[in-house]
Short mmCIF file of C-alpha atoms in Angstrom, two decimals:
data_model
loop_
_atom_site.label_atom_id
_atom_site.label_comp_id
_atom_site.label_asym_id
_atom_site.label_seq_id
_atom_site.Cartn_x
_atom_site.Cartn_y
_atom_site.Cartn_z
CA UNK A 1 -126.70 -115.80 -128.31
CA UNK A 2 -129.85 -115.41 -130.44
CA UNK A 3 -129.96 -116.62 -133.62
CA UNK A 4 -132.99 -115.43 -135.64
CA UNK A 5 -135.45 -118.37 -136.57
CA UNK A 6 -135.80 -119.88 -139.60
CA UNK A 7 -138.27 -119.38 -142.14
CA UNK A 8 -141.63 -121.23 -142.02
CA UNK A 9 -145.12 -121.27 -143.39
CA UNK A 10 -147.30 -122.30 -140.38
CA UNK A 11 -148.57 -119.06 -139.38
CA UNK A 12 -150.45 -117.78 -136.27
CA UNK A 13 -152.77 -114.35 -137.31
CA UNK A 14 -152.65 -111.81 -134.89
CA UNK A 15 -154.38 -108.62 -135.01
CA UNK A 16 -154.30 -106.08 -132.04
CA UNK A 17 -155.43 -102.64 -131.97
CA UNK A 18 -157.53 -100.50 -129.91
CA UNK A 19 -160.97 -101.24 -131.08
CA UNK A 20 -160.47 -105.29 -130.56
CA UNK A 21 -161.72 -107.44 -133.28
CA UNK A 22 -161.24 -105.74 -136.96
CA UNK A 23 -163.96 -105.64 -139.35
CA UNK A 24 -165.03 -108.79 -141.82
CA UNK A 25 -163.61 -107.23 -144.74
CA UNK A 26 -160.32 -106.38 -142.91
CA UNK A 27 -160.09 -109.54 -140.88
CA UNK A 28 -160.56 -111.13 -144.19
CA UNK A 29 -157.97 -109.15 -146.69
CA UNK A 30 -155.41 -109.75 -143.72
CA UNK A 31 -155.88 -113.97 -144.63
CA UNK A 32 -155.92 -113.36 -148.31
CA UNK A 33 -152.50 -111.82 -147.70
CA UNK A 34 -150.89 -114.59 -145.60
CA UNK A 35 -152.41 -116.85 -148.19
CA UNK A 36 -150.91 -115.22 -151.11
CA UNK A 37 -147.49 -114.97 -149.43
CA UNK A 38 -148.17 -118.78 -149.08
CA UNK A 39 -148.61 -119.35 -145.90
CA UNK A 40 -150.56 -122.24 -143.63
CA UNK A 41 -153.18 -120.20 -141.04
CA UNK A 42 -153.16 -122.33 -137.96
CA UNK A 43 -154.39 -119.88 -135.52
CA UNK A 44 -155.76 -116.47 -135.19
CA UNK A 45 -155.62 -114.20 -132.23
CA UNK A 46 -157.32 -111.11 -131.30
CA UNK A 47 -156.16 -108.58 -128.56
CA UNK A 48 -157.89 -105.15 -127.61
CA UNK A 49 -155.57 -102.67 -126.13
CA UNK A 50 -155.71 -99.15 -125.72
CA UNK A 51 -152.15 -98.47 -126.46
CA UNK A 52 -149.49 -100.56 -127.82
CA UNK A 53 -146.86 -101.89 -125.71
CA UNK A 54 -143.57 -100.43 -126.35
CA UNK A 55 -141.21 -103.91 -125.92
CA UNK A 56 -143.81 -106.33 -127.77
CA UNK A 57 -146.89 -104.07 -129.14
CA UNK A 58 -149.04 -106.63 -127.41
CA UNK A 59 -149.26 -107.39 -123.07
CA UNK A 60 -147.93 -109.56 -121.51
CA UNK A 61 -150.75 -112.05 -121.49
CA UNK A 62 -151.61 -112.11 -125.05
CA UNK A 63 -147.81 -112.64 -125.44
CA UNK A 64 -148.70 -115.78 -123.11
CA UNK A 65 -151.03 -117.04 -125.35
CA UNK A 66 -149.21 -116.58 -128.54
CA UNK A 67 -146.52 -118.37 -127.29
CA UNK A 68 -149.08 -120.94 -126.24
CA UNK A 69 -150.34 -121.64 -129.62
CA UNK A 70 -146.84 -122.09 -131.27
CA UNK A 71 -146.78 -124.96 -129.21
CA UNK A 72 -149.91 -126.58 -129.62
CA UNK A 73 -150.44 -126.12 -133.37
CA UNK A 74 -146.11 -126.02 -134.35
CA UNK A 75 -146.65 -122.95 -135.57
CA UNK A 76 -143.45 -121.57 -137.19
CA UNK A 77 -144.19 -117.82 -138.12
CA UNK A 78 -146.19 -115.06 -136.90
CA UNK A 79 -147.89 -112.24 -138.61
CA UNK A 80 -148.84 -109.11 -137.23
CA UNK A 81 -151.86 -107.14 -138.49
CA UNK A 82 -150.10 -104.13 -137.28
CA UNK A 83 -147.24 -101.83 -138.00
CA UNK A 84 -144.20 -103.56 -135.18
CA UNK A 85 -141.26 -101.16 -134.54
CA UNK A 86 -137.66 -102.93 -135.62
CA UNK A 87 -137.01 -103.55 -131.80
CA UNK A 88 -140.94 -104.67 -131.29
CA UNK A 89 -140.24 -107.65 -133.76
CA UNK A 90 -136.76 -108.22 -132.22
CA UNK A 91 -138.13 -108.62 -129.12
CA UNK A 92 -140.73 -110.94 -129.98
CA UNK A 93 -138.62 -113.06 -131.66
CA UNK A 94 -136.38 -113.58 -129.26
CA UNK A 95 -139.57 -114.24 -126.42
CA UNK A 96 -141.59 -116.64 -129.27
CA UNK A 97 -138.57 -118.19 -130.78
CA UNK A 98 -140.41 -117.59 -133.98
CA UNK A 99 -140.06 -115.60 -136.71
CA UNK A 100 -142.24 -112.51 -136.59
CA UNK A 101 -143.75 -110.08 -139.65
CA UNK A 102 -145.56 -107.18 -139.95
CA UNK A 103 -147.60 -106.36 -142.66
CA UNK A 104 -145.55 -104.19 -144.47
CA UNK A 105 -143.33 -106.78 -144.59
CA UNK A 106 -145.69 -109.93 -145.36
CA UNK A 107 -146.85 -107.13 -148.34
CA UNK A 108 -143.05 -106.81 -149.51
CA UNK A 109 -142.58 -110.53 -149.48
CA UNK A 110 -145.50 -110.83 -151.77
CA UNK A 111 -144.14 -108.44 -154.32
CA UNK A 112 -140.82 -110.09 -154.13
CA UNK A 113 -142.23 -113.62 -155.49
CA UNK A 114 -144.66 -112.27 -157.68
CA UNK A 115 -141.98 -109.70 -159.93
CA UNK A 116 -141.33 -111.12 -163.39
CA UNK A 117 -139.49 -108.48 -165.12
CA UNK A 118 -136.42 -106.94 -164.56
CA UNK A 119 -137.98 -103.38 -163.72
CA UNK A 120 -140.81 -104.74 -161.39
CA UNK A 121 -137.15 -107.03 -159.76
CA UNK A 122 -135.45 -104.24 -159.35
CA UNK A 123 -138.06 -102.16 -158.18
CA UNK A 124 -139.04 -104.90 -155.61
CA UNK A 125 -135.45 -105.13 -154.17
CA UNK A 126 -135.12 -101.29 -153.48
CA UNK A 127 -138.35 -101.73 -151.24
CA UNK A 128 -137.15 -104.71 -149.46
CA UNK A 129 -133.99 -103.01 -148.61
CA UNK A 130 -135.38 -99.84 -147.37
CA UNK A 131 -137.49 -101.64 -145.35
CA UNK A 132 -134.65 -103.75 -144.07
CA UNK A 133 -132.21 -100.76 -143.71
CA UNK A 134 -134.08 -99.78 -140.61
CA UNK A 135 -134.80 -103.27 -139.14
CA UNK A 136 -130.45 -104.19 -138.60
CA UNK A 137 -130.69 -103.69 -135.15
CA UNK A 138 -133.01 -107.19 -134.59
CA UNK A 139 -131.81 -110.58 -134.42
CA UNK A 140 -128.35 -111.34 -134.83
CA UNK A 141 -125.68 -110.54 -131.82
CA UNK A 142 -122.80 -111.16 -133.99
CA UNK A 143 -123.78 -107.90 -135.91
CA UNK A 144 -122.36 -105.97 -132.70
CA UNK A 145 -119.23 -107.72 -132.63
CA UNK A 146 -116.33 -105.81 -133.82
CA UNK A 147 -113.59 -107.10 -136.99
CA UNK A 148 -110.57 -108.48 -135.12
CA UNK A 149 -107.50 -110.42 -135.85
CA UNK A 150 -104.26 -109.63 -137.51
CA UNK A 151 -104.37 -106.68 -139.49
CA UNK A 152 -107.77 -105.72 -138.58
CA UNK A 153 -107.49 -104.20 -134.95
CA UNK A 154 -107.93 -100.94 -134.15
CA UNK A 155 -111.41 -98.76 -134.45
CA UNK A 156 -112.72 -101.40 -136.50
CA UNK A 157 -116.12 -101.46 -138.01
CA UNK A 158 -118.90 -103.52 -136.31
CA UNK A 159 -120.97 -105.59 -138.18
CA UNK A 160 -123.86 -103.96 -138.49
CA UNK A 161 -121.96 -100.74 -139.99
CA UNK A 162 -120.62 -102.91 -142.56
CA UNK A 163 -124.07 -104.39 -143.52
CA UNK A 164 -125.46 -100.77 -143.25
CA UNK A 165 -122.56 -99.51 -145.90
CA UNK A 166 -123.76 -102.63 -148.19
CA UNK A 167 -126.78 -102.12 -148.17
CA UNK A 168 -126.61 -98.40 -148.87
CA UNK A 169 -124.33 -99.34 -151.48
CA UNK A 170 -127.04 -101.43 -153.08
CA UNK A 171 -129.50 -99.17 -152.73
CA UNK A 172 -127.91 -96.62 -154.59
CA UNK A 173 -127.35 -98.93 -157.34
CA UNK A 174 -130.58 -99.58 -157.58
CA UNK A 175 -131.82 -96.35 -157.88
CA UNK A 176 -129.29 -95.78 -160.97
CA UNK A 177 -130.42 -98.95 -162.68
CA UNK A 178 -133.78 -97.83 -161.97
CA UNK A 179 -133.11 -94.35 -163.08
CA UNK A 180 -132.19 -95.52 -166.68
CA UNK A 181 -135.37 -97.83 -166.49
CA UNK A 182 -137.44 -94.53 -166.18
CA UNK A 183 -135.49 -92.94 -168.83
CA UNK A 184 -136.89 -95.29 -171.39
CA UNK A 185 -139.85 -94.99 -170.03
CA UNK A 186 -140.29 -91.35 -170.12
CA UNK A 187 -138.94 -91.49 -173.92
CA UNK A 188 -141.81 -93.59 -174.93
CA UNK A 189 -144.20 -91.37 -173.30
CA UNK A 190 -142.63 -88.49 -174.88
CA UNK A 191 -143.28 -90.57 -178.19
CA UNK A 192 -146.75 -91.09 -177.24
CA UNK A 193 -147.26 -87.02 -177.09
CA UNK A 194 -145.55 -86.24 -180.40
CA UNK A 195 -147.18 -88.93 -182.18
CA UNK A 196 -150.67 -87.84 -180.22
CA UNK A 197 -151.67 -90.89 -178.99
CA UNK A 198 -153.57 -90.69 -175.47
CA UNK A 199 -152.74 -92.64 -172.98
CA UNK A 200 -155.77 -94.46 -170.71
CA UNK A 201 -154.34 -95.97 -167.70
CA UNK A 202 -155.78 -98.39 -165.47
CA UNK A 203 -156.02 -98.74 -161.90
CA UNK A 204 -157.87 -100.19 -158.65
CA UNK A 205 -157.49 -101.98 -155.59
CA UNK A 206 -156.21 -105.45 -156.20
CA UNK A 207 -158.13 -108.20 -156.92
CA UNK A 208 -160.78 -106.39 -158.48
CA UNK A 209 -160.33 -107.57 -162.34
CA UNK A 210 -157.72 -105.15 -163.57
CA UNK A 211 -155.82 -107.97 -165.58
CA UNK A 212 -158.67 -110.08 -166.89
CA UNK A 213 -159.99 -106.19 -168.56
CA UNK A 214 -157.11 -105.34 -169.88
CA UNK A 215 -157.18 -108.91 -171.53
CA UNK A 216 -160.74 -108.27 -172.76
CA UNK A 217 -159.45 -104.84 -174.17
CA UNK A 218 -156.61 -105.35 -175.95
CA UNK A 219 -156.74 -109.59 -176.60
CA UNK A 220 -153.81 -109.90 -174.18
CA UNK A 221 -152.66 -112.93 -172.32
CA UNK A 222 -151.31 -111.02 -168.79
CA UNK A 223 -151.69 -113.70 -166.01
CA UNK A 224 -154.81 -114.05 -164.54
CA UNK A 225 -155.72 -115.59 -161.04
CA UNK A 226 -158.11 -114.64 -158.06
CA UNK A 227 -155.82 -113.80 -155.66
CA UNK A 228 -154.19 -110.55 -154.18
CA UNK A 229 -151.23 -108.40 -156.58
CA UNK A 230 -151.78 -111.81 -159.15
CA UNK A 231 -149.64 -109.56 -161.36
CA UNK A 232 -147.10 -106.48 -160.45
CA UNK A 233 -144.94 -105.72 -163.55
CA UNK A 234 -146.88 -102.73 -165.61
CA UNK A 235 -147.92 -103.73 -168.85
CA UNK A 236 -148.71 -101.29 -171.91
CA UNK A 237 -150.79 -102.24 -174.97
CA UNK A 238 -152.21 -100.31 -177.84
CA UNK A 239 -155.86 -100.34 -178.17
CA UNK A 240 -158.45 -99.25 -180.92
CA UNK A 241 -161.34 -97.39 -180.45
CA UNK A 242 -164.72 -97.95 -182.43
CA UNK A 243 -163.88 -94.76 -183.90
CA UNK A 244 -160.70 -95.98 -185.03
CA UNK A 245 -158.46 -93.97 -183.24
CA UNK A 246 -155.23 -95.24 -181.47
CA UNK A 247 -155.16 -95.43 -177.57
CA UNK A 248 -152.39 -96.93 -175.45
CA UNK A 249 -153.09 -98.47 -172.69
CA UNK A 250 -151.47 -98.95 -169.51
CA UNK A 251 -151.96 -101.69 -166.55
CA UNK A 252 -150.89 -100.80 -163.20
CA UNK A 253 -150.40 -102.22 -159.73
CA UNK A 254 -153.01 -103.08 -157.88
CA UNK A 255 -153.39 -100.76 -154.97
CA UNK A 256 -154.63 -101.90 -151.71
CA UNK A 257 -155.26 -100.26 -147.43
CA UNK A 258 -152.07 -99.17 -146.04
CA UNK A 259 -150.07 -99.62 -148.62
CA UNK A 260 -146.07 -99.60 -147.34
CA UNK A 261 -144.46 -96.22 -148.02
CA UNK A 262 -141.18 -97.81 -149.26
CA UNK A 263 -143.89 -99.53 -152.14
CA UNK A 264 -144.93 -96.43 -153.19
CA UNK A 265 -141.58 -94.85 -153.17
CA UNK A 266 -140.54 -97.89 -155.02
CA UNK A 267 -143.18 -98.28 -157.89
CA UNK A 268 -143.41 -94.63 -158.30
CA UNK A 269 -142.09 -94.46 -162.00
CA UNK A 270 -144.43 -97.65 -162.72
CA UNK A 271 -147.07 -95.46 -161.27
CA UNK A 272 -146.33 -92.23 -163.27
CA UNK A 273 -148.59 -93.71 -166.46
CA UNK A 274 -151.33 -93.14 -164.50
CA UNK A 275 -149.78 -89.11 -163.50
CA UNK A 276 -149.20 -88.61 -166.76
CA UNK A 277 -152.46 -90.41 -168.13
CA UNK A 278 -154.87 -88.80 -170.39
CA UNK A 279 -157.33 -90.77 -168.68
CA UNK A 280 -157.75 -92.92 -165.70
CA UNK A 281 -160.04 -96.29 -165.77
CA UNK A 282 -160.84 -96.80 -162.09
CA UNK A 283 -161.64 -100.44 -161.49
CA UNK A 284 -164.14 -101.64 -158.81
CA UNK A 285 -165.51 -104.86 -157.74
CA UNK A 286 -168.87 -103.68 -157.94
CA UNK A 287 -169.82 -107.42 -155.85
CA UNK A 288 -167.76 -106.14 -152.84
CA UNK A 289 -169.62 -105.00 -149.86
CA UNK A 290 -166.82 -102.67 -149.17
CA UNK A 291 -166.13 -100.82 -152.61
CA UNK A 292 -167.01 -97.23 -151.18
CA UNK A 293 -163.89 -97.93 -149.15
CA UNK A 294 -161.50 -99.41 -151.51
CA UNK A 295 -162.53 -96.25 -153.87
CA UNK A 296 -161.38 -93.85 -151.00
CA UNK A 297 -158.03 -95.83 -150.33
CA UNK A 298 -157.59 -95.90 -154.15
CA UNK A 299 -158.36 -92.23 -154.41
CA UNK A 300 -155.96 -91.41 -151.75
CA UNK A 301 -153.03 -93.26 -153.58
CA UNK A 302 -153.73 -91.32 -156.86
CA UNK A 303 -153.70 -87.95 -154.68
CA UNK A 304 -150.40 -88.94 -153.10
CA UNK A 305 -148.95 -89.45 -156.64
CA UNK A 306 -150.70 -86.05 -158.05
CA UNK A 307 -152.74 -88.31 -160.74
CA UNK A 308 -156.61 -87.09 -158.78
CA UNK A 309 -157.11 -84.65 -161.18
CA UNK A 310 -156.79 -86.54 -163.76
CA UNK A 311 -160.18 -87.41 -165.78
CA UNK A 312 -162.07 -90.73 -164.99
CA UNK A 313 -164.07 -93.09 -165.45
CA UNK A 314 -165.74 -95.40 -162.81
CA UNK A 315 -165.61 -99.01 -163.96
CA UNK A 316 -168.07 -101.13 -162.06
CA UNK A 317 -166.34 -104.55 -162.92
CA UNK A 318 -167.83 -108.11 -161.78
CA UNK A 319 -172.08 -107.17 -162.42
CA UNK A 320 -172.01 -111.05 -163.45
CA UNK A 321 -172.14 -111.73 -159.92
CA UNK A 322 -174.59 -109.70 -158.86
CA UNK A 323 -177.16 -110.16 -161.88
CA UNK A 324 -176.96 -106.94 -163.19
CA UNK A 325 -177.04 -105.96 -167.23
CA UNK A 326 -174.27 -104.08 -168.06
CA UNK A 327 -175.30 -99.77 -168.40
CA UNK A 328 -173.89 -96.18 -168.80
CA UNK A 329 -174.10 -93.06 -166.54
CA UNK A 330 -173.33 -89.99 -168.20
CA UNK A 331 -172.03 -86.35 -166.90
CA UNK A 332 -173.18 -83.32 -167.69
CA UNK A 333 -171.33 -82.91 -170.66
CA UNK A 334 -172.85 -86.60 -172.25
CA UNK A 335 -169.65 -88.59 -171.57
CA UNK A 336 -169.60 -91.83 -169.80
CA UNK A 337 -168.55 -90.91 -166.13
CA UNK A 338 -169.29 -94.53 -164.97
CA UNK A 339 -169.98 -98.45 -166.64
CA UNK A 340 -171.16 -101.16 -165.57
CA UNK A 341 -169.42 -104.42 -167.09
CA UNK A 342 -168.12 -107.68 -166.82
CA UNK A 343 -164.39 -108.55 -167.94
CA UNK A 344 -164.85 -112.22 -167.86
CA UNK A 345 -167.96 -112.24 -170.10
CA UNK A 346 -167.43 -109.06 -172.04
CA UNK A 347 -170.54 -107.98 -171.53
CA UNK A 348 -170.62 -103.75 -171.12
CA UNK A 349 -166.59 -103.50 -172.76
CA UNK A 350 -168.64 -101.99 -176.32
CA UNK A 351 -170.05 -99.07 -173.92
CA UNK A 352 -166.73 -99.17 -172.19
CA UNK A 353 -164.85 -98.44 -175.21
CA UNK A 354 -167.42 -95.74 -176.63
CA UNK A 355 -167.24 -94.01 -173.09
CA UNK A 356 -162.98 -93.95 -173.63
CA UNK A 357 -163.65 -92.49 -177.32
CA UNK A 358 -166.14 -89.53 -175.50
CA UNK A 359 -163.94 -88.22 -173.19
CA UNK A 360 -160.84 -88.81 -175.17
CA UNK A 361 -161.92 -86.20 -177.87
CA UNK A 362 -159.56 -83.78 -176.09
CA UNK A 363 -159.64 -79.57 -176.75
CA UNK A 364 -155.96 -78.98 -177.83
CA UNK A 365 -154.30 -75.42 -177.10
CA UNK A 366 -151.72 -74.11 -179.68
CA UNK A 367 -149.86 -70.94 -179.21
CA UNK A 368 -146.81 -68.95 -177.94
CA UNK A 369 -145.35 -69.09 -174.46
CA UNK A 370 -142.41 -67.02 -173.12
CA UNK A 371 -140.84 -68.19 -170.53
CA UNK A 372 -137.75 -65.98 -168.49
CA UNK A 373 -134.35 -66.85 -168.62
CA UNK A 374 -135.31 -68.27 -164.11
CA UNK A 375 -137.44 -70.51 -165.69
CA UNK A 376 -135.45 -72.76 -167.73
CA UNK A 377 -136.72 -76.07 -165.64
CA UNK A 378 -139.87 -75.25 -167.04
CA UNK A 379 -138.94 -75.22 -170.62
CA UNK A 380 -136.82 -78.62 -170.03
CA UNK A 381 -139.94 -80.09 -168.62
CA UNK A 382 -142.01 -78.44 -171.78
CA UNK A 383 -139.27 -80.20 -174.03
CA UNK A 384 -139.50 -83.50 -171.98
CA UNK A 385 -143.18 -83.87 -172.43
CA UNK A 386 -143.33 -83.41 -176.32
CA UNK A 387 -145.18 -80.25 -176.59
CA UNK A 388 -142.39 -77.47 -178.48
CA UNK A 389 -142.80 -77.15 -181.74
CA UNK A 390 -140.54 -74.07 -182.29
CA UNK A 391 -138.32 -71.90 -180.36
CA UNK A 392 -136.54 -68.57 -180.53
CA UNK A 393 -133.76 -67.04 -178.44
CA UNK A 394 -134.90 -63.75 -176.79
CA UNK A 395 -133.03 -60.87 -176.25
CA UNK A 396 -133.22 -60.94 -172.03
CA UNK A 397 -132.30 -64.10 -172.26
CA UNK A 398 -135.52 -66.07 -172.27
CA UNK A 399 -137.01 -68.26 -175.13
CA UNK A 400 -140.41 -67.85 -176.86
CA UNK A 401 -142.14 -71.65 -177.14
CA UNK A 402 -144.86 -72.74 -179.93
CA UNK A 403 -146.36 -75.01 -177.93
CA UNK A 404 -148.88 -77.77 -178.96
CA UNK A 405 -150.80 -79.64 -176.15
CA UNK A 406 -154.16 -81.16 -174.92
CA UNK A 407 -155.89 -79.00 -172.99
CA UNK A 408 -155.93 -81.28 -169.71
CA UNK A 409 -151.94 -81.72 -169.94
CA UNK A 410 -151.19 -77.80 -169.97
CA UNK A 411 -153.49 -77.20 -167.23
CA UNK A 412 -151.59 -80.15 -165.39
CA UNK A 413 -148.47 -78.53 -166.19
CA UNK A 414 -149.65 -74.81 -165.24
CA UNK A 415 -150.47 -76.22 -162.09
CA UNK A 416 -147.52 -78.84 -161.27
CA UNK A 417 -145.11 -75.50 -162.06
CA UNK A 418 -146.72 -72.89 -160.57
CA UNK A 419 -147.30 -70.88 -163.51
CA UNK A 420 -150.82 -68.19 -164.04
CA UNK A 421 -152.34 -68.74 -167.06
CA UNK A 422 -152.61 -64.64 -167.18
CA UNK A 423 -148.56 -65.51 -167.92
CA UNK A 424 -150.22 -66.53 -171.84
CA UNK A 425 -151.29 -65.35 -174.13
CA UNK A 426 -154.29 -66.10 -175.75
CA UNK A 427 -154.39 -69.62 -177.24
CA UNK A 428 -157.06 -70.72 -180.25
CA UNK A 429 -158.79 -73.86 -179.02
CA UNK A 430 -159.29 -76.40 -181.63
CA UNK A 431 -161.62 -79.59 -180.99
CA UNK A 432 -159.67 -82.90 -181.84
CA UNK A 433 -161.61 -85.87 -183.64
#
C-alpha cells in the first residue's frame, strides 16, 4: 500500500524542459518561490529532454539521480519547475518516496499562507480545490476501496467518488459565498460611478513595489516585505489629487509567468477593479534586467481579463537603485504616459500624482439610448454600472435610457456588448474638471 509522504521543507529544485538549463531570471524566480513557500533548497537539478516522459516527465536516469540526492542531502520534498500531470506526480511519489509539487501547486500553497481576509480565504480555497479536484487519482489506495459492512453493501460508492462529491460540494459553496462577496463589491463600484469618483487601479508583476506605492499614495500601512505575493487580499483607498479631486484607488495581486489558470479563475472578481478601472498604474521594477518581459506577461494577464484597453500609465518604480532622478514622458496629447519614481523615497510620486490628475480629466457623454425589448441584458448591465439617469417605457416594448457616462466606460461597454455606436444618437461631449 502507498501512503503519500508527509510534508517537509527540505527541497530538491528540479527544472527539466527541452532547452536544458532555464534562464538566470527564471532559474532565479523559481528559488524565490520555494523560498517564499518556506522551503530549505538543498539541491538543484537540471535535465534537457526533448519530450517529457509520460510516467515521470523526467528519464529514467535523472529519476536516478533525484532519488540519489534525497538520500544524500535528506531531502523531504521535491519541486518541479514544470507543469506534472496528476498521474506524473503520483508516480513519482511513489518511485522517490517523497512528496512531489509542481509549480502551480508550490504557487497555490503560497497564496494559501499569505490570505488574510475572508474574501482573499475564500478565494484561495476555491483554487486549491480545483486544482486538487483533478489530482484524486494520486496517492492513496484506500481511495479505490469500496464502503462495506452491514448496511452498506451493495453498489457502494468508492472512496474517491465520495471525496469527489465533497469536494464539489465545497466548491459550489464557495462560489456562492464568493458570489455575495462580489455583490458588495460591484455595489461599491456602482457607488463610485454615481458619485463620479474614478477609479485608478494598480497592478504589476510581484515584487516590483506595488504595496510600498500604494503606501506612499494614500499614507497606508499594507504589509510590506521583499519577497514574492508579500500581500494578496485587494485593498482600496481614497486618494487626493493636487487638484483636489477625489480618486479611489485600488491594489491588486501581484501578477507573475505562468500564472495557474484556477488563480485567475479564482481572483477574477478581485481582478475586475482593474476591468472596470478608469485607469491602470502599471508597476515595473525599472532595476530588473528582465522588465520588457514581466511587462508582456503582465500585459497578457490584463488582455485575458479584458482590462488592455484600459488607459495607462507606465510606472518605472525602484530608479533609487539605479541612480536615476525621477522624470515624465508625455503622449501626444501632453499627459504623462510614463514616470519614473521611487516608492520608498518618494521621490517622482508629485509628477505621479499630476500625471493621474491629466489623464483623469475624462470627456463625459450624456444623451438618449434606446435599446429593443432583445436587449434587456444590456439595460441591466447599463443599470448595474450607474449610468441611467431616466427611463421611459416604449411602445414596442423597449425603453429609452438618459444615460450619463465617461467617455472611456461607454466605449468599453459598446464594445463588451456588441453594440454600433451608429445605434446612438448624437451625444454632446462635455469636458470634466
Amino acid at each position: 500500500m502507498f501512503e503519500r509522504p508527509q510534508s517537509g521543507e527540505r527541497a530538491i529544485l528540479v527544472h527539466a524542459g527541452p532547452d536544458g538549463a532555464p534562464e538566470d531570471s527564471e532559474r532565479e524566480e523559481f528559488q524565490e518561490l520555494a523560498v517564499s513557500a518556506g522551503a530549505f533548497i538543498v539541491d538543484e537539478i537540471v535535465s534537457k529532454r526533448r519530450r517529457p516522459d509520460p510516467r515521470y516527465f523526467i528519464g529514467k536516469g535523472k529519476l536516478e539521480e533525484v532519488a540519489e540526492s534525497i538520500d544524500a542531502n535528506s531531502a523531504e520534498l521535491v519541486i518541479s519547475a514544470a507543469s506534472l500531470s496528476p498521474s506524473q506526480e503520483r508516480n513519482l511519489e511513489r518511485q522517490l518516496k517523497c512528496r512531489v509539487v509542481d509549480r502551480a501547486g508550490l504557487i497555490l500553497d503560497i497564496f494559501a499562507q499569505r490570505a488574510r481576509s475572508f474574501e482573499g480565504k475564500l478565494q484561495v480555497e476555491l483554487a486549491q480545490l480545483g486544482h486538487l479536484s483533478t489530482r484524486l487519482v494520486r496517492g492513496w489506495t484506500h481511495l479505490e476501496r469500496q464502503k462495506g459492512g452491514i448496511g452498506l453493501r451493495g453498489p457502494g460508492e468508492t472512496q474517491l467518488e465520495t471525496d469527489r462529491r465533497l469536494i464539489g460540494a465545497r466548491i459550489k459553496q464557495l462560489r456562492a459565498r464568493l458570489e455575495h462577496v462580489d455583490a458588495r463589491r460591484t455595489m461599491n463600484r456602482q457607488n463610485r460611478v454615481r458619485a463620479e469618483v474614478p477609479t485608478v487601479a494598480l497592478v504589476g508583476y510581484t515584487n516590483a513595489g506595488k504595496s510600498t506605492l500604494f503606501n506612499a499614495l494614500t499614507d497606508s500601512s499594507v504589509y510590506v516585505k521583499d519577497q514574492l505575493f508579500a500581500t494578496l487580499d485587494p485593498t482600496v483607498r481614497r486618494l487626493e489629487l493636487p487638484d483636489g479631486r477625489e480618486v479611489v484607488l485600488a491594489d491588486t495581486v501581484g501578477f507573475i509567468r505562468d500564472l495557474p489558470h484556477e488563480l485567475i479563475a479564482a481572483f477574477r472578481s478581485t481582478l475586475q477593479e482593474a476591468r472596470e478601472a478608469d485607469l491602470i498604474l502599471h508597476l515595473i521594477d525599472a532595476s530588473d534586467e528582465n522588465r520588457w518581459q514581466r511587462v508582456r506577461q503582465v500585459n497578457a494577464v490584463l488582455k485575458e481579463l479584458d482590462a488592455d484597453r484600459v488607459p495607462q500609465i507606465r510606472v518605472y518604480n525602484k530608479i533609487d537603485k539605479l541612480g536615476r532622478e525621477p522624470r515624465v514622458t508625455n503622449n501626444r496629447a501632453g499627459e504623462g504616459r510614463a514616470v519614473w519614481l521611487s516608492a520608498i523615497n518618494g521621490d517622482g510620486i508629485p509628477m505621479l500624482l499630476d500625471a493621474i490628475g491629466q489623464r483623469l480629466r475624462r470627456k463625459t457623454r450624456h444623451g438618449v439610448m434606446h435599446l429593443l425589448p432583445t436587449q434587456g441584458r444590456q439595460r441591466a448591465k447599463l443599470f448595474e454600472i450607474g449610468a441611467v439617469l431616466k427611463e421611459e417605457a416604449c411602445d414596442d416594448g423597449g425603453w429609452t435610457l438618459e444615460l450619463k457616462m465617461a467617455e472611456t466606460d461607454l466605449q468599453r461597454f459598446l464594445k463588451r456588448e456588441n453594440l454600433s455606436a451608429d445605434l446612438l444618437e448624437p451625444l454632446p461631449v462635455q469636458e470634466t474638471a
